[in-house]
GROMACS .gro file of C-alpha atoms in nm:
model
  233
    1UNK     CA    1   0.000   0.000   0.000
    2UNK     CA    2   0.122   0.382  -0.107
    3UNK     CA    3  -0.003   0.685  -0.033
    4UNK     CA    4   0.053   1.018  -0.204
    5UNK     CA    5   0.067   1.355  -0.065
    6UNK     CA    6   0.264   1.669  -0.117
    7UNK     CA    7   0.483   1.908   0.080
    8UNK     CA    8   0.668   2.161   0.120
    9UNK     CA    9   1.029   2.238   0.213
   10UNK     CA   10   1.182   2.629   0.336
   11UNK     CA   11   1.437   2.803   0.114
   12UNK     CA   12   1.510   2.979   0.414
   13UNK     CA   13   1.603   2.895   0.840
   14UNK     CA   14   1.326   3.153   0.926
   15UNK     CA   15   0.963   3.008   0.978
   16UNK     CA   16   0.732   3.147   0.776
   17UNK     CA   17   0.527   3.187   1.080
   18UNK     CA   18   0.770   3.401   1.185
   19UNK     CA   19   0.846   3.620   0.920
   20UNK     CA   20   0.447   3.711   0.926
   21UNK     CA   21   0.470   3.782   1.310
   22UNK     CA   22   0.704   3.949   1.263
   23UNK     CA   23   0.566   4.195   0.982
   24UNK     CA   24   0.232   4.239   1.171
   25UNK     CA   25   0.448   4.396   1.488
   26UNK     CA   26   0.601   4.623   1.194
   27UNK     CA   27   0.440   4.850   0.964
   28UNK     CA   28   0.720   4.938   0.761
   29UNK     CA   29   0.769   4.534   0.692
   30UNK     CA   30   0.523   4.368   0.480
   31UNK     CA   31   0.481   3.976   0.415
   32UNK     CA   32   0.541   3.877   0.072
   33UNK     CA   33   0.435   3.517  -0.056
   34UNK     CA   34   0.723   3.342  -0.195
   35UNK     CA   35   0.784   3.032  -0.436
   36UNK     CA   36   0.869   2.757  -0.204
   37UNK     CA   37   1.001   2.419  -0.330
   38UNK     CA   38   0.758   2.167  -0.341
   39UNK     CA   39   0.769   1.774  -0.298
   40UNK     CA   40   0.495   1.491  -0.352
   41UNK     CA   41   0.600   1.193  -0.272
   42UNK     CA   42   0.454   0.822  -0.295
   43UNK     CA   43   0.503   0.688   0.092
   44UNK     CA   44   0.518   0.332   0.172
   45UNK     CA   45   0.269   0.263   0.474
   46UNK     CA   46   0.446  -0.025   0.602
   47UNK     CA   47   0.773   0.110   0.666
   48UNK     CA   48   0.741   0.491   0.556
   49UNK     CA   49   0.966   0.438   0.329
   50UNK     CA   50   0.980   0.698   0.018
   51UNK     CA   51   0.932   0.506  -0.310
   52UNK     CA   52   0.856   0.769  -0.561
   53UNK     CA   53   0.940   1.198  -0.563
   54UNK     CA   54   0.834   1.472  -0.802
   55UNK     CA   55   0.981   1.794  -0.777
   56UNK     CA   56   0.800   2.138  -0.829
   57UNK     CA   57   0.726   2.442  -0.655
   58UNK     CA   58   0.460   2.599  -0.472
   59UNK     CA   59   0.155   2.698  -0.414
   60UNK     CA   60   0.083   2.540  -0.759
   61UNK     CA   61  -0.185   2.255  -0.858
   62UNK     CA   62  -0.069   1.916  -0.662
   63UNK     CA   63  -0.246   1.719  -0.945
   64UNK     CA   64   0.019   1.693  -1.213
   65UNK     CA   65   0.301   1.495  -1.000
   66UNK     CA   66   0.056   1.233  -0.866
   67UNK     CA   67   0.161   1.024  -1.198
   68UNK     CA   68   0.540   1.052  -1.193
   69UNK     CA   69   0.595   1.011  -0.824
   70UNK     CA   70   0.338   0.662  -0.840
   71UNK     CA   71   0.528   0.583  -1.116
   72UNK     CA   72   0.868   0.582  -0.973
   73UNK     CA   73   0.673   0.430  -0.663
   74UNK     CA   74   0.512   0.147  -0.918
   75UNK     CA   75   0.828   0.040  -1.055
   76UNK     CA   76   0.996  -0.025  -0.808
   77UNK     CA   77   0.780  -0.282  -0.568
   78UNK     CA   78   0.396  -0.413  -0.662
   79UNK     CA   79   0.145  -0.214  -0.526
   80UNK     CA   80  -0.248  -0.367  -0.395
   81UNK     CA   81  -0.349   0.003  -0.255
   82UNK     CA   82  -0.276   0.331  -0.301
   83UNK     CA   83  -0.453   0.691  -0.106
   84UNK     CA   84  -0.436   0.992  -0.177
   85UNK     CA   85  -0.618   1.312  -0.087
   86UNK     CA   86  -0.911   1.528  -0.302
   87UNK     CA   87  -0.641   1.735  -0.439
   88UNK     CA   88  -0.576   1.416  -0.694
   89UNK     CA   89  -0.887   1.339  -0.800
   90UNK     CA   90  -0.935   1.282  -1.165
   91UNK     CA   91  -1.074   1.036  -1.372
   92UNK     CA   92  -0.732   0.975  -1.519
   93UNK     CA   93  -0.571   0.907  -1.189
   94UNK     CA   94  -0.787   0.618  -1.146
   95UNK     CA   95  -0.718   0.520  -1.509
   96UNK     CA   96  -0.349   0.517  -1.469
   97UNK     CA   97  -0.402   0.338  -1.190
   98UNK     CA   98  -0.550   0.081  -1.282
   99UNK     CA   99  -0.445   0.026  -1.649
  100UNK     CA  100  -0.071   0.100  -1.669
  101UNK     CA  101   0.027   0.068  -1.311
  102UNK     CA  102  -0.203  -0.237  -1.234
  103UNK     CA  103  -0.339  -0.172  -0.903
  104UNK     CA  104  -0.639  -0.286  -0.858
  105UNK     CA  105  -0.765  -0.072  -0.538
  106UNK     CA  106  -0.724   0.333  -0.589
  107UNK     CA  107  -0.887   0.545  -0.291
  108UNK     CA  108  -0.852   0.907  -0.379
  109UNK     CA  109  -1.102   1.168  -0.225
  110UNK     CA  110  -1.348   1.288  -0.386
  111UNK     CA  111  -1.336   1.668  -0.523
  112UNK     CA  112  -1.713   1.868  -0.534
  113UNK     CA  113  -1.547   2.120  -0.750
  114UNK     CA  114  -1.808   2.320  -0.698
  115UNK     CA  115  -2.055   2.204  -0.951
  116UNK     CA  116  -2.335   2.119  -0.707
  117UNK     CA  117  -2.361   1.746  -0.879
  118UNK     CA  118  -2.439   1.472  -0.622
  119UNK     CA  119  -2.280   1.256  -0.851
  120UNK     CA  120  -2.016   1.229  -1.056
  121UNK     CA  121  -2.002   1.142  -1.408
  122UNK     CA  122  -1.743   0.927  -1.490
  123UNK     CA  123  -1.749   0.553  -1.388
  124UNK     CA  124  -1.415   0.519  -1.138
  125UNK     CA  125  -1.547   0.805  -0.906
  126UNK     CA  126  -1.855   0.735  -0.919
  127UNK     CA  127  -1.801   0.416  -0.744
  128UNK     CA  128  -1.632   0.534  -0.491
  129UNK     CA  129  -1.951   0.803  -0.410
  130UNK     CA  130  -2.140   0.460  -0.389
  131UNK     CA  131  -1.929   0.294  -0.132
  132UNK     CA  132  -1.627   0.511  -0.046
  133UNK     CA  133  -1.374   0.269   0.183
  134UNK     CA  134  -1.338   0.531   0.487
  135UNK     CA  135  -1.170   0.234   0.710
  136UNK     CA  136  -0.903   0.228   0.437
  137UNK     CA  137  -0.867   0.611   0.301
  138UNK     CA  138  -0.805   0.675   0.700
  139UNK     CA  139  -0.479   0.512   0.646
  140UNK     CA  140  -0.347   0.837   0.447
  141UNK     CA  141  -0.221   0.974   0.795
  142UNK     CA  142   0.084   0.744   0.689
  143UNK     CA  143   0.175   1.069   0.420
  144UNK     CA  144   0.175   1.299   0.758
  145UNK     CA  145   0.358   1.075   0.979
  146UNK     CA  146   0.634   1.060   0.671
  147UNK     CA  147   0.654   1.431   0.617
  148UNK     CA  148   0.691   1.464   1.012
  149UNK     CA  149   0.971   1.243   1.053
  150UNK     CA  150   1.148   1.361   0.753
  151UNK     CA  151   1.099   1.726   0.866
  152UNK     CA  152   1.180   1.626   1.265
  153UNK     CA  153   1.474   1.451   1.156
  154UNK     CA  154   1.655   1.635   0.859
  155UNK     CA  155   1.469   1.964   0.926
  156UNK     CA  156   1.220   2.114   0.686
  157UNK     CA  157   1.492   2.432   0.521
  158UNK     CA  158   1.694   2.374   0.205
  159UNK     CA  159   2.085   2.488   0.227
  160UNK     CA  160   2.128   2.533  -0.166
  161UNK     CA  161   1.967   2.796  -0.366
  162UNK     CA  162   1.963   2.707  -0.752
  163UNK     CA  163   1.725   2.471  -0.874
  164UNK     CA  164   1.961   2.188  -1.017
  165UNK     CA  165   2.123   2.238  -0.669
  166UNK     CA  166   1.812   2.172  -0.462
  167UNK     CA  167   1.712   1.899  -0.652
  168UNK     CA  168   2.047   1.712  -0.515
  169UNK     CA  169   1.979   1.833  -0.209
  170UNK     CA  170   1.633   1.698  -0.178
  171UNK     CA  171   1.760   1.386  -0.364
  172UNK     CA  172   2.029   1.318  -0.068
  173UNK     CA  173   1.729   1.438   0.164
  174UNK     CA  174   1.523   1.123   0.062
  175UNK     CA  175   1.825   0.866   0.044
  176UNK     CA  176   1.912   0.953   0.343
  177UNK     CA  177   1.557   0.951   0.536
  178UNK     CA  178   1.477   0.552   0.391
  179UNK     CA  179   1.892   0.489   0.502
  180UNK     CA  180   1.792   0.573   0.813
  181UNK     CA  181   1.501   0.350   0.834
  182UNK     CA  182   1.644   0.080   0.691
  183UNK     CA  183   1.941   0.083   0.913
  184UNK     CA  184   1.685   0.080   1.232
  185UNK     CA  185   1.503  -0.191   1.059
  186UNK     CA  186   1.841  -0.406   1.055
  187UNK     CA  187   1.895  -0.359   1.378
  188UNK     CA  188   1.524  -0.415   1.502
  189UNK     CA  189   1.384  -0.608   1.230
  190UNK     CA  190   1.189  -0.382   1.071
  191UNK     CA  191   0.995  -0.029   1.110
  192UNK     CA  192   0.616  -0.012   1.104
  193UNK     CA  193   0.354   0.183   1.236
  194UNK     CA  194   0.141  -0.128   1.296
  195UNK     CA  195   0.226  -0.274   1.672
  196UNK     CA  196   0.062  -0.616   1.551
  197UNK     CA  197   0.326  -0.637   1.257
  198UNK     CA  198   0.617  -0.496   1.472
  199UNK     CA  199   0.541  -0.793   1.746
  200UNK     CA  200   0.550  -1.027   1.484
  201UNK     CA  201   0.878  -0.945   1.334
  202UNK     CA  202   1.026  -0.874   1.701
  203UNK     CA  203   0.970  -1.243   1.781
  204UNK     CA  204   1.086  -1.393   1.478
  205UNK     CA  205   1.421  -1.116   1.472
  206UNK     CA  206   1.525  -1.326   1.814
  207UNK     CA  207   1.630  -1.630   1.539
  208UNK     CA  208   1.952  -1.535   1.294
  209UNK     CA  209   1.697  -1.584   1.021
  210UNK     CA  210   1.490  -1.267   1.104
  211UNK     CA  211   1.736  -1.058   1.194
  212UNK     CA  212   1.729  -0.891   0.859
  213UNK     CA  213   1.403  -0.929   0.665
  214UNK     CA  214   1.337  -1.005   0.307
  215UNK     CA  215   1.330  -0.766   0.070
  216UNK     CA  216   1.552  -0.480   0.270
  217UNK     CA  217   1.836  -0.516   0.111
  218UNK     CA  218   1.643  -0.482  -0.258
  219UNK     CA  219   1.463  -0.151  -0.110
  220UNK     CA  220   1.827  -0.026  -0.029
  221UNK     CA  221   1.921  -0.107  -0.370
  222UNK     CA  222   1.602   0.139  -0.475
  223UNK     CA  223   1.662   0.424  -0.256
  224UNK     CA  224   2.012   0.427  -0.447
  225UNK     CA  225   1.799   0.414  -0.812
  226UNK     CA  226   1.599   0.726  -0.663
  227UNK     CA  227   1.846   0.941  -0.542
  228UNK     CA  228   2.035   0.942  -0.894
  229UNK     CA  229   1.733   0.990  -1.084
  230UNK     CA  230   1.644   1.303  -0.889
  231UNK     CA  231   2.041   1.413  -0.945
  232UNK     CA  232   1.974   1.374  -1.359
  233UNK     CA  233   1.669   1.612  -1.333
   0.00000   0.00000   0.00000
């Protein structure tokens, strides 16, 4: 299962929250909105692992990197599930989805858009306005808890200021969040939100067989294959 979200990252060490504050106590400063770098990202909810990225900036439509970050996400390990908020919902999404990606469950919120219809038109979301899955779309807090640890652990401000210099920088961002992961999962056998999951693997880590489970050292192998694709961009 993958969920997709977006984010966004400072250009600067000074909170936006602050720099408003701080113009409000101030007449002669005023707040300008600026062009922040932006980041969606296809989240593993099992481990939190990052499995896809597309780069942009902000505030701009989140809709148009749903594809390539699922993409990188779909190539890389089989997916059954994936969530994602009403900021990606289009027809197409669910298309993609389903036809080129092969996942047979897509859960993406629906979007009024304003139009006043109590249904929609097309066939994908209108299914899910017939029996939308809230049990499983409340899984999407996965995308938050990601975007938390990355932030509380590498902090949430960029160093470089070019483009083609941030993009490295985000790149070694992301290797180095799923290196840290995967270096707590080989020494406690893996990392999960799920207690139930983390018992299980806990118990079985106490034989030399479990110590390392399967399939970590393939997802090192793709946080390498990430990290130089966002370097080439």
């Amino acid at each position: 299962m993958a969920t997709v979200d977006a984010t966004g990252l400072e250009v600067r060490h000074v909170s936006t929250h602050y720099r408003i504050r701080r113009a409000q106590g101030d007449a002669r400063r005023t707040h300008h909105s600026r062009r922040w770098p932006k980041v969606t990202v296809a989240a593993h909810t099992h481990s939190h692992l990052i499995l896809g990225v597309a780069l942009g900036e902000g505030p701009t439509n989140d809709a148009p990197d749903f594809a390539p970050a699922l993409r990188q996400a779909a190539a890389l390990l089989p997916l059954d599930t994936v969530l994602a908020d009403a900021a990606y919902d289009t027809e197409a999404h669910h298309r993609l989805c389903h036809e080129d990606f092969g996942i047979p469950h897509v859960v993406i919120a629906l979007n009024p858009r304003g139009s006043g219809r109590r249904w929609p038109r097309t066939p994908c979301r209108r299914a899910l306005r017939r029996a939308f899955p809230k049990t499983l779309y409340r899984q999407r807090w996965h995308a938050e808890s990601v975007f938390s640890r990355h932030k509380r652990r590498l902090g949430s401000a960029l160093r470089e200021h070019t483009p083609p210099s941030r993009a490295r920088e985000i790149a070694l961002r992301f290797l180095t969040h799923n290196l840290m992961i995967l270096c707590w999962g080989l020494a406690k056998g893996f990392n999960r939100a799920s207690t139930t999951e983390y018992d299980r693997v806990r118990q079985t880590a106490r034989r030399p067989a479990g110590i390392i489970p399967a399939g970590l050292c393939r997802l090192l192998s793709y946080s390498v294959v990430l990290c130089r694709f966002l370097a080439n961009r």
